[in-house]
mmCIF file of C-alpha atoms and ligand atoms in Angstrom:
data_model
loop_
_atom_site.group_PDB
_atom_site.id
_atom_site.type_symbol
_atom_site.label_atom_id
_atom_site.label_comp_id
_atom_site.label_asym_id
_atom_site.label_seq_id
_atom_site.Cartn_x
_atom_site.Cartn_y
_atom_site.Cartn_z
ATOM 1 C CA UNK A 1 -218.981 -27.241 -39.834
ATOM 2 C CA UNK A 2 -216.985 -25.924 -36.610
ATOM 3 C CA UNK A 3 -217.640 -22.164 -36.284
ATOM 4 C CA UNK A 4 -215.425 -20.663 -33.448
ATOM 5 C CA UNK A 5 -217.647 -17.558 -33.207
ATOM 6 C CA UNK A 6 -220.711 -16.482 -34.860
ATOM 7 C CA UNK A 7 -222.418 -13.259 -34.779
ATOM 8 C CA UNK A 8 -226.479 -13.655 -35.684
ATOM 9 C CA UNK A 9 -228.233 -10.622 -36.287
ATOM 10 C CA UNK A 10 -225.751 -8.668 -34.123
ATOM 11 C CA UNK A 11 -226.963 -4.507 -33.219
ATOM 12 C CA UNK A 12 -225.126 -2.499 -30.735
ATOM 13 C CA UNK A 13 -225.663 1.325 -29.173
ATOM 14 C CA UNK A 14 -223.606 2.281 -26.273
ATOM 15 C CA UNK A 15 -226.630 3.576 -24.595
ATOM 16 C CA UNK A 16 -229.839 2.573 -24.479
ATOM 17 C CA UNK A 17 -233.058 4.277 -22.683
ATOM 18 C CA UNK A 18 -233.550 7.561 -22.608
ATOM 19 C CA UNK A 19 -230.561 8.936 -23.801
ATOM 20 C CA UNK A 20 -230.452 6.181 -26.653
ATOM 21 C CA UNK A 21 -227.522 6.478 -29.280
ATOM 22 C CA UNK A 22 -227.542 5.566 -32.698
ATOM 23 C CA UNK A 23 -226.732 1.531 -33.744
ATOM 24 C CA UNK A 24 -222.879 1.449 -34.270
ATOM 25 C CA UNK A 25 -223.710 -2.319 -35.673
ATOM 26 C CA UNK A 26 -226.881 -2.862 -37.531
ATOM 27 C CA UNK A 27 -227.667 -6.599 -38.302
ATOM 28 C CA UNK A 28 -224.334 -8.037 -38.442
ATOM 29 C CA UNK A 29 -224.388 -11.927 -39.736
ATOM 30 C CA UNK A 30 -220.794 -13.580 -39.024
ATOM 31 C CA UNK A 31 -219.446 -16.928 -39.118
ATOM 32 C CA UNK A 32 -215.538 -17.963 -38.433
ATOM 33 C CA UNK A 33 -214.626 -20.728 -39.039
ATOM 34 C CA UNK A 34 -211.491 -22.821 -36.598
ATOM 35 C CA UNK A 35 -208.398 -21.786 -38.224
ATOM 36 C CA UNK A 36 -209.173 -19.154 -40.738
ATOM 37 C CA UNK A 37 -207.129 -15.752 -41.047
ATOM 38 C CA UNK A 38 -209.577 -13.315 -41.028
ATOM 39 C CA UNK A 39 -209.213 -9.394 -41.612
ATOM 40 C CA UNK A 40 -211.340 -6.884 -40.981
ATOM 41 C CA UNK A 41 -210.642 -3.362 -42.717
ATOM 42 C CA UNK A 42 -213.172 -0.416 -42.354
ATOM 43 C CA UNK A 43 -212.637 3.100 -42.197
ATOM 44 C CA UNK A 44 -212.144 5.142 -38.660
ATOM 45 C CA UNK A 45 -215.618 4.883 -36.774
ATOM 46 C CA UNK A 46 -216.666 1.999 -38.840
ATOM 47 C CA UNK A 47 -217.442 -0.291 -35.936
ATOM 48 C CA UNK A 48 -214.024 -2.672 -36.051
ATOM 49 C CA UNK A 49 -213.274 -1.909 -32.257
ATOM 50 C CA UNK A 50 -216.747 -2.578 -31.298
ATOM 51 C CA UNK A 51 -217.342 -5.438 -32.927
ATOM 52 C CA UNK A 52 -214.143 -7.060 -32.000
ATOM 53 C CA UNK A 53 -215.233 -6.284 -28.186
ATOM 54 C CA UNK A 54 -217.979 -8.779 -29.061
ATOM 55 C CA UNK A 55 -215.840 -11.632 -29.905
ATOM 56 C CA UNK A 56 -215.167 -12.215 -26.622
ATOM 57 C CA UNK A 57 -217.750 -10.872 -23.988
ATOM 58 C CA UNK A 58 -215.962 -7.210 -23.496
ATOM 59 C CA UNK A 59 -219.791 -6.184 -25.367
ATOM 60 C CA UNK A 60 -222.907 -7.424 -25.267
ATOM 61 C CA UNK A 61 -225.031 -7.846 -28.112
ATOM 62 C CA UNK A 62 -227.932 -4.808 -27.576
ATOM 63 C CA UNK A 63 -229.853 -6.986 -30.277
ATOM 64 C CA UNK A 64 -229.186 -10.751 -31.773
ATOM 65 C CA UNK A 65 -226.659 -12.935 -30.587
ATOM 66 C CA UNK A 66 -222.616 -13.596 -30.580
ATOM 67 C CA UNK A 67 -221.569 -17.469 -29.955
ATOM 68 C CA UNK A 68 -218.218 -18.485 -29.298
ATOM 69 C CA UNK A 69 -217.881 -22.087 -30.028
ATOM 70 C CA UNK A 70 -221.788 -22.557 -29.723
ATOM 71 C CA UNK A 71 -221.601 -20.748 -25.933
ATOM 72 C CA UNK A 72 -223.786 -17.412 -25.958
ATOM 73 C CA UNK A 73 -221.872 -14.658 -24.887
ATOM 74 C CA UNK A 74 -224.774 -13.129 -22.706
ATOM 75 C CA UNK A 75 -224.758 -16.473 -20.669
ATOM 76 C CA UNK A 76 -223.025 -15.671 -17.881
ATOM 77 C CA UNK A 77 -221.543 -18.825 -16.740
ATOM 78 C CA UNK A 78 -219.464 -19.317 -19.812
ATOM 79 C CA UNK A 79 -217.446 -15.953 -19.188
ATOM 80 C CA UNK A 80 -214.416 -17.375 -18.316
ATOM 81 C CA UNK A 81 -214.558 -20.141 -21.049
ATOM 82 C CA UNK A 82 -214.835 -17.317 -23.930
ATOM 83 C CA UNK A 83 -212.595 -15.239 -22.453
ATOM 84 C CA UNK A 84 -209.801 -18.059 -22.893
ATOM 85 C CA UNK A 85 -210.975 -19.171 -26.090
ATOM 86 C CA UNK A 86 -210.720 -16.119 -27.849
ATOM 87 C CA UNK A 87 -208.341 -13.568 -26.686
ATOM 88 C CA UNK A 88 -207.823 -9.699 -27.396
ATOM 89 C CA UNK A 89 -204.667 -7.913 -28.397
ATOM 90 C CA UNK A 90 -204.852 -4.371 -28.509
ATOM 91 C CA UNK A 91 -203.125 -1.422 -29.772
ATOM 92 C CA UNK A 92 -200.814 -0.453 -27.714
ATOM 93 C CA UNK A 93 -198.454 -2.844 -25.887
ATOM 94 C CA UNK A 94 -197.665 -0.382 -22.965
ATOM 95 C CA UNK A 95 -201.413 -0.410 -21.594
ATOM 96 C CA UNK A 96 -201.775 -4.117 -21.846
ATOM 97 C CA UNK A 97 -198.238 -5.251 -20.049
ATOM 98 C CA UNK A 98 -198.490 -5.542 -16.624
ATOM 99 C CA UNK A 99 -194.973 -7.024 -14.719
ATOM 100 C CA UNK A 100 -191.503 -5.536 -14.772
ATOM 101 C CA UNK A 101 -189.727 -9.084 -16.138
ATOM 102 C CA UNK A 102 -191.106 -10.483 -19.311
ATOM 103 C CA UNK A 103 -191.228 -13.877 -18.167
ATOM 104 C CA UNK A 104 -193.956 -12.909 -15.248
ATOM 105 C CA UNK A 105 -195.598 -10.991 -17.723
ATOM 106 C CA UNK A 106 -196.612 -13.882 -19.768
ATOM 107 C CA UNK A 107 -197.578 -15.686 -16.966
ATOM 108 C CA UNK A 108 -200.018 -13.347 -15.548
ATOM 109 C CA UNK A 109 -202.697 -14.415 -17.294
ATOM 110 C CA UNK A 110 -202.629 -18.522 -16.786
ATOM 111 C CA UNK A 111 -201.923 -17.605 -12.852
ATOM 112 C CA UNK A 112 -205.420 -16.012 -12.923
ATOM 113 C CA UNK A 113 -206.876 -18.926 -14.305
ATOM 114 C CA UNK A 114 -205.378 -21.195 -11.252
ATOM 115 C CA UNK A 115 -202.722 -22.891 -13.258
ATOM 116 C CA UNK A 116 -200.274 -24.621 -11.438
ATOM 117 C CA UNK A 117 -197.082 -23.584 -11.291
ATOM 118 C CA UNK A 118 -195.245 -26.173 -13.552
ATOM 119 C CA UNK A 119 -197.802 -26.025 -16.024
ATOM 120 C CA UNK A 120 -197.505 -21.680 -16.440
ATOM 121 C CA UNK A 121 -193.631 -22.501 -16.633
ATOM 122 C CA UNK A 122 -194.559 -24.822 -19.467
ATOM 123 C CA UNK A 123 -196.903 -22.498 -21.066
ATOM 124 C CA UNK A 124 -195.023 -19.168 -20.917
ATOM 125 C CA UNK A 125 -191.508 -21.082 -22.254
ATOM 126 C CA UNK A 126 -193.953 -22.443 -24.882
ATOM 127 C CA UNK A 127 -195.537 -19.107 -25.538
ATOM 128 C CA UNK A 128 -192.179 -16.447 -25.637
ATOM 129 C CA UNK A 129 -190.759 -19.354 -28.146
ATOM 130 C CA UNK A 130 -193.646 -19.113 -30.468
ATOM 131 C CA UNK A 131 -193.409 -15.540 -30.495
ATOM 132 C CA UNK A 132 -189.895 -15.508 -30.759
ATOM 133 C CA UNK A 133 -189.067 -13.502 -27.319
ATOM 134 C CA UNK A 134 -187.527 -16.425 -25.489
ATOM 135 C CA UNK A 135 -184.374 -14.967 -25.120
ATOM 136 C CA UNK A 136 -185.240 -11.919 -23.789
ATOM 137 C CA UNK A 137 -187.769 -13.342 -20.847
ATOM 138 C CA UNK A 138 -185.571 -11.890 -18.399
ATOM 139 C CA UNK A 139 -185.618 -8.665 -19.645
ATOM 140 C CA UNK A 140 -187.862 -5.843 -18.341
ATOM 141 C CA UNK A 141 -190.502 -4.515 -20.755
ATOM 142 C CA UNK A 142 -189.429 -1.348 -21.380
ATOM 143 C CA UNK A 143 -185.976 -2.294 -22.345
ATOM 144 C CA UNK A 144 -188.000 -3.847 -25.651
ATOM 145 C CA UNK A 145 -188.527 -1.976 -28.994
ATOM 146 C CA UNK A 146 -192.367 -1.435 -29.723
ATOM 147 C CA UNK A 147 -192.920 -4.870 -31.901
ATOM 148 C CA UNK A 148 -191.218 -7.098 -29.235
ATOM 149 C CA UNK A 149 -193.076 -5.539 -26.631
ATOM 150 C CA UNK A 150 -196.607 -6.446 -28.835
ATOM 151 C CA UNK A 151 -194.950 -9.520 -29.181
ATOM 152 C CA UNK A 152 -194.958 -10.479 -25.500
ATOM 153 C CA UNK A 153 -198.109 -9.144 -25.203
ATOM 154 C CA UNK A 154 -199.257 -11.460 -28.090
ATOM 155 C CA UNK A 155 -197.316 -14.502 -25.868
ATOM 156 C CA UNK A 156 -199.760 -13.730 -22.510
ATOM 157 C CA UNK A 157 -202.800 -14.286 -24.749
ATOM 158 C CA UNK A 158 -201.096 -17.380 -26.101
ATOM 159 C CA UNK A 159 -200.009 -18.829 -22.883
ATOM 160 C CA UNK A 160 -203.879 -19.327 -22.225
ATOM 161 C CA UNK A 161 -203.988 -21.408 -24.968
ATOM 162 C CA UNK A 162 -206.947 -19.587 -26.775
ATOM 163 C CA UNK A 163 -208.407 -21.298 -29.718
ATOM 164 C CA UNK A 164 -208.805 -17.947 -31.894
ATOM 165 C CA UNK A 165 -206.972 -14.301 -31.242
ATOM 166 C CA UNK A 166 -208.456 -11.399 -31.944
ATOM 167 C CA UNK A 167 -206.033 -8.143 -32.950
ATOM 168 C CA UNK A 168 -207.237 -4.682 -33.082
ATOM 169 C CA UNK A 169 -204.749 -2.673 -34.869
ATOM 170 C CA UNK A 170 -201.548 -4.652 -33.168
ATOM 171 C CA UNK A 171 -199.259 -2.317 -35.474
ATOM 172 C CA UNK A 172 -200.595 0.943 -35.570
ATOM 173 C CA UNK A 173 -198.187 1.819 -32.615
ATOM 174 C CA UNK A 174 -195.177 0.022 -34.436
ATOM 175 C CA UNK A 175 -192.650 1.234 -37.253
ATOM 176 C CA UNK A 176 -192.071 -1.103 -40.094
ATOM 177 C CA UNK A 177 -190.069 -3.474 -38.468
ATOM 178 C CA UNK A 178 -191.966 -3.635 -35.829
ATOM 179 C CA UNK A 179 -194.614 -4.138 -37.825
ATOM 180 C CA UNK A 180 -193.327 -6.811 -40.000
ATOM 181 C CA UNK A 181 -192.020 -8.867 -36.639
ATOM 182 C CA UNK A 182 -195.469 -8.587 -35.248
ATOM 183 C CA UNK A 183 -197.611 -10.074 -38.909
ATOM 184 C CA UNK A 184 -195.154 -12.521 -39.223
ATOM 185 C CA UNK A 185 -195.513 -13.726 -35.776
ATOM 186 C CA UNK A 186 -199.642 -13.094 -36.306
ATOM 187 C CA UNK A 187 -199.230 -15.905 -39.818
ATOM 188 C CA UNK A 188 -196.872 -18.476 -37.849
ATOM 189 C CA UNK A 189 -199.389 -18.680 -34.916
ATOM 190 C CA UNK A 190 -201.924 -19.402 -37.829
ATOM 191 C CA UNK A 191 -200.406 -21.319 -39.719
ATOM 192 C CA UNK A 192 -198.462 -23.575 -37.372
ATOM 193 C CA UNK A 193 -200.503 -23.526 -34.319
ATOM 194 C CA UNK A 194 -203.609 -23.681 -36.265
ATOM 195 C CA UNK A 195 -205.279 -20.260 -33.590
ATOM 196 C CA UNK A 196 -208.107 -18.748 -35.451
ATOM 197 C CA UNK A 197 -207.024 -15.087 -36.210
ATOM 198 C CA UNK A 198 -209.480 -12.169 -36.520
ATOM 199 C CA UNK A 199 -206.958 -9.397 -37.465
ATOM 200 C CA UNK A 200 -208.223 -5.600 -37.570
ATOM 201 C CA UNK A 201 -206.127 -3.572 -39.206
ATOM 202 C CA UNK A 202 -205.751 0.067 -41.659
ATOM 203 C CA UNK A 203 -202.833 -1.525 -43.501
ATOM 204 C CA UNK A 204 -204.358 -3.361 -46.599
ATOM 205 C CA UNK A 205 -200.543 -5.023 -47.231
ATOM 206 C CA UNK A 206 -201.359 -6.913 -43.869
ATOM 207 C CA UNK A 207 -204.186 -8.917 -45.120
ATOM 208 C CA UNK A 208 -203.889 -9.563 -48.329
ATOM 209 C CA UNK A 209 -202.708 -13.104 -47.912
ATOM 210 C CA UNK A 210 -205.387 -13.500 -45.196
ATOM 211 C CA UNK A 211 -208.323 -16.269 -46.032
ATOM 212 C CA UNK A 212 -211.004 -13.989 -46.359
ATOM 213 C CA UNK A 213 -211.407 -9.611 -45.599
ATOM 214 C CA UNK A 214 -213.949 -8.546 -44.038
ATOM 215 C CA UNK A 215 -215.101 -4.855 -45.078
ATOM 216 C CA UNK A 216 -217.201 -2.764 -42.438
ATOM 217 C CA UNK A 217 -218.922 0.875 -42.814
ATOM 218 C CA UNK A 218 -221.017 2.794 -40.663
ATOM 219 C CA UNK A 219 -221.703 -0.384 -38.784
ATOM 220 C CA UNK A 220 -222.337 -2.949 -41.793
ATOM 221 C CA UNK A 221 -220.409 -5.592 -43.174
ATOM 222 C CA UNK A 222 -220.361 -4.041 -46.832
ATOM 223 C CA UNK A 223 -218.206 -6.822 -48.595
ATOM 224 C CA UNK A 224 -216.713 -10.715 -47.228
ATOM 225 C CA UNK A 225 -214.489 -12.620 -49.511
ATOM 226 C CA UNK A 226 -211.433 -13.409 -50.605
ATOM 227 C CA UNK A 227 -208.846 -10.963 -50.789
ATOM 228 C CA UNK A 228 -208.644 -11.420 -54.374
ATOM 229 C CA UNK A 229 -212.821 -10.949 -54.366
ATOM 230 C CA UNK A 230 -212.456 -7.969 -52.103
ATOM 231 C CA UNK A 231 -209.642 -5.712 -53.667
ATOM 232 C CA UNK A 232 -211.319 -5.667 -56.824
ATOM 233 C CA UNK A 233 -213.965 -3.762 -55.573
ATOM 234 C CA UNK A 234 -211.773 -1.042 -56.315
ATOM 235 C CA UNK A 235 -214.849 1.457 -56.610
ATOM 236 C CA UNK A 236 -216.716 0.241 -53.669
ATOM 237 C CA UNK A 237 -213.950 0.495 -51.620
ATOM 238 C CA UNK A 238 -212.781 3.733 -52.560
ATOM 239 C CA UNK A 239 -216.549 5.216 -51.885
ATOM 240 C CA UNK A 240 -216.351 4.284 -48.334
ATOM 241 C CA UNK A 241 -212.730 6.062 -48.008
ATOM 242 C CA UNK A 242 -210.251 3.076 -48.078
ATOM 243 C CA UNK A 243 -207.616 2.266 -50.121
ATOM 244 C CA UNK A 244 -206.528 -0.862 -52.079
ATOM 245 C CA UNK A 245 -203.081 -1.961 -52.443
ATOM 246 C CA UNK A 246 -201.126 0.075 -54.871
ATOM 247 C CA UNK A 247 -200.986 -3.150 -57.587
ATOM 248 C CA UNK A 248 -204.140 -3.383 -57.502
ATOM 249 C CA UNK A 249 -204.985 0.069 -58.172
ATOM 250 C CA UNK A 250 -202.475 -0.030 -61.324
ATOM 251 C CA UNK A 251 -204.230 -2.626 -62.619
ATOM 252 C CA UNK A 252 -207.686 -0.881 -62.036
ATOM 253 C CA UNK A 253 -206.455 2.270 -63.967
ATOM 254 C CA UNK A 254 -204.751 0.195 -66.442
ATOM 255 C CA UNK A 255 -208.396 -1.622 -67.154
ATOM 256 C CA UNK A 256 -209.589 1.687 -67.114
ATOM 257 C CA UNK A 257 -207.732 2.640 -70.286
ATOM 258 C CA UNK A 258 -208.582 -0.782 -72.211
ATOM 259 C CA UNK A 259 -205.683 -2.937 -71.725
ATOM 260 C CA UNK A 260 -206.696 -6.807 -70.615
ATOM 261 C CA UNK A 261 -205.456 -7.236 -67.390
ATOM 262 C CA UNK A 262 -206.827 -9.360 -64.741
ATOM 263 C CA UNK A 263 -209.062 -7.289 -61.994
ATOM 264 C CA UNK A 264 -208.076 -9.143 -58.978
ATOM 265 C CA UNK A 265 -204.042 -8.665 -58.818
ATOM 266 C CA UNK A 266 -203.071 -8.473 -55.538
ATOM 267 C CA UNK A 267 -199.670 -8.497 -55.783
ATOM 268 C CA UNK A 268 -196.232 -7.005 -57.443
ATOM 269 C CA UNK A 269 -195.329 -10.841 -58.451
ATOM 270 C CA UNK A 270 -198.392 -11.183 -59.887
ATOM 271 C CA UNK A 271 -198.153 -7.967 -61.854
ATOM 272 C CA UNK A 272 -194.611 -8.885 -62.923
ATOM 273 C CA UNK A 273 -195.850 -12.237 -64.483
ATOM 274 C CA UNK A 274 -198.815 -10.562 -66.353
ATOM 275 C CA UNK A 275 -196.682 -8.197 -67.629
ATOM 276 C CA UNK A 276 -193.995 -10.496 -68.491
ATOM 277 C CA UNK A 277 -196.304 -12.838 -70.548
HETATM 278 N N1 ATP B 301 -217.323 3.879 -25.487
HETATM 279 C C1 ATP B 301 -218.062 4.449 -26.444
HETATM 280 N N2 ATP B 301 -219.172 5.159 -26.147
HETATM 281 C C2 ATP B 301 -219.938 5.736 -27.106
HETATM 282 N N3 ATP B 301 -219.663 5.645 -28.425
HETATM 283 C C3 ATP B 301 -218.568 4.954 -28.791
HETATM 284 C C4 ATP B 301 -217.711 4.315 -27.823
HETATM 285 N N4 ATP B 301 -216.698 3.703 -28.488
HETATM 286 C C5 ATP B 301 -216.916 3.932 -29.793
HETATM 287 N N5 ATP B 301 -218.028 4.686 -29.978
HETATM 288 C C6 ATP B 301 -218.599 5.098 -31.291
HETATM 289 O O1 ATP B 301 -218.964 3.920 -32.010
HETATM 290 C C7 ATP B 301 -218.649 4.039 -33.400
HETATM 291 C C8 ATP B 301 -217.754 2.878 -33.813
HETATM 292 O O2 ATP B 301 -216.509 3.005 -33.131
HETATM 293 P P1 ATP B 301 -215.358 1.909 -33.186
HETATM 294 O O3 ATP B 301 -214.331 2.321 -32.226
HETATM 295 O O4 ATP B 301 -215.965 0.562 -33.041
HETATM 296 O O5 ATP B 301 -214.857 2.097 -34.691
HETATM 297 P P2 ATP B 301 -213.511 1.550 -35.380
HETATM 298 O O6 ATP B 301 -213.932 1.013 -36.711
HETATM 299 O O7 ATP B 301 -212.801 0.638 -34.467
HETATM 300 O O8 ATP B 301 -212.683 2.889 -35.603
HETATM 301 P P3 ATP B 301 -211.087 3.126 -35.630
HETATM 302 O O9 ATP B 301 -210.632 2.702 -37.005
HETATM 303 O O10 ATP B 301 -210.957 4.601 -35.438
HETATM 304 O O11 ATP B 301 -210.471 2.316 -34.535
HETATM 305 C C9 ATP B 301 -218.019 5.413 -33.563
HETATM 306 O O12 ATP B 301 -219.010 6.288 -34.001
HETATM 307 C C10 ATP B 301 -217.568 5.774 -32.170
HETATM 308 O O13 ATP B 301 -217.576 7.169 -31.976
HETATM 309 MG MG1 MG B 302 -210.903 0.718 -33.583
#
C-alpha cells in the first residue's frame, strides 16, 4: 500500500522544558493514502492547525514520528523533498501572495526550487489553467475577489507539482461563491490530477463527498470513516460541539420519534428518495 504521509504515535506541546505546555496531540496514528480526499473537522482548539503543520515539516513531532512518502520529517536532508510533496494552503490568501502580477505569483515558488525558466512558464500556464485563473494571469492580486485570489494561491502550490495539498480552512475568508469556486477547484485537482487532498475545514457541506472525515478533539482523533460512517455519529459529534449536516440531523430526530429511516443520510437527494419510496 502507498501511504503519502503517516503519522505514528504523533504528541506535540509548543514548549517543552521548564515551562512545558500541555500535549495539543496525544498519540495520533494516521495513514493517507495517494489520492484520497481527506477532511478533517474538529472544533476551535482541537489541534487541526497543528497537526496539519506536521504534514509537511512546519512541526516537529515532540513524540513519535510523521513520514511523508516513507521520508521522516525530523530528517533533515529531506526538507525540501516534503516540502514539495505536500504543500500548505492557508486561510487567508492576502498573507500567502507575494508578487503584484498573478502570473509571477505562481511562479515564485518553482523559481525557488531552481527551475528553469521554460519549465516555470510551463508549470504556472499549467497551474492558473487547472485552477481556472488563466485569464486573469496578468492581473494584479488585489484586483481579484477573495476565492480567485485563494485560487492563485492554490495554483503556486500546484506549480510545484506536490503529490498531496494540504488546506487549512481555504474558505473561512471567502463568501459563498467564493467558497464554492475554491471546493470545486479543491475536487477537480483530486479527481483529475489525482493530488492527495487533506482538507481542514468548519463547513461539514464541504466534506461530505470527501473519501473519508477525520474527527479531532482536544488533540485526539475521536472518529475516521466514511462520511456516511462519520455523520451518523450524530451524538458523538454533537458532545464535542460540532454540527452535522442539516439532513442528517432530520433524519436523526426523525429516528428519534420511531419512523425507519436510514441513519447515515447525507444528503437532500437522498432524503428525497427515502421519502419518495
Ligand atoms: N504557536 C502556538 N503556541 C502555543 N500554543 C498554541 C500555538 N498554536 C496553537 N496553540 C494551541 O494549541 C491548541 C491547538 O490549536 P490549533 O490551532 O492546532 O487548533 P485548531 O483545531 O486548528 O483550531 P481552529 O479551529 O481555531 O483553527 C490550542 O489550544 C491552541 O491554543
Ligand atoms: Mg486551525
Amino acid at each position: 500500500m502507498a501511504f503519502i504521509i503517516r503519522a505514528q504515535n504523533v504528541s506535540f506541546c509548543y514548549s517543552e522544558g521548564e515551562s512545558k505546555s500541555p500535549p495539543v496531540l496525544k498519540d495520533i496514528n494516521l495513514q493517507f493514502e495517494k489520492g484520497e480526499f481527506i477532511g478533517i473537522i474538529g472544533h476551535n482548539g482541537s489541534g487541526k492547525s497543528t497537526l496539519a503543520k506536521h504534514f509537511n515539516a512546519l512541526l516537529l513531532p515532540t513524540k513519535g514520528n510523521v513520514y511523508v512518502k516513507d521520508m521522516d520529517t525530523k530528517d533533515a536532508k529531506h526538507l525540501w523533498d516534503i516540502r514539495q510533496t505536500a504543500g500548505l494552503v492557508f486561510q487567508n490568501p492576502d498573507n500567502q501572495i507575494v508578487a503584484a502580477i498573478v502570473e509571477e505569483d505562481v511562479a515564485f515558488g518553482p523559481e525557488n526550487l531552481g527551475i528553469p525558466p521554460e519549465e516555470i512558464r510551463k508549470r504556472v500556464e499549467y497551474a492558473l489553467k487547472a485552477v481556472g485563473m488563466w485569464e486573469y494571469k496578468d492581473f494584479p492580486p488585489h484586483m481579484l475577489s477573495g476565492g480567485q485570489k485563494q485560487r492563485v494561491a492554490i495554483a503556486g502550490i500546484i506549480a510545484m507539482k506536490p503529490e498531496c495539498i494540504v488546506l487549512d480552512e481555504p474558505t473561512a475568508m471567502l463568501d459563498p461563491i467564493g467558497r464554492r469556486e475554491v471546493i470545486s477547484t479543491i475536487k477537480k485537482l483530486n479527481k483529475e490530477e489525482g493530488i492527495t487532498v487533506i482538507l481542514i475545514t468548519h463547513f461539514m457541506e464541504e466534506v461530505v463527498d470527501a473519501d473519508r472525515v477525520i474527527v479531532m478533539d482536544d488533540g485526539k482523533v475521536v472518529l475516521d470513516g466514511t462520511p456516511k460512517e462519520v455523520f451518523k455519529e450524530v451524538e458523538v459529534l454533537k458532545k464535542i460541539g460540532l454540527d452535522v449536516p442539516q439532513v442528517t440531523e432530520l433524519a436523526h430526530q426523525l429516528r428519534k420519534e420511531g419512523i425507519d429511516i436510514p441513519s447515515d443520510i447525507l444528503t437532500i437527494e437522498e432524503m428525497v428518495e427515502f421519502i419518495c419510496r
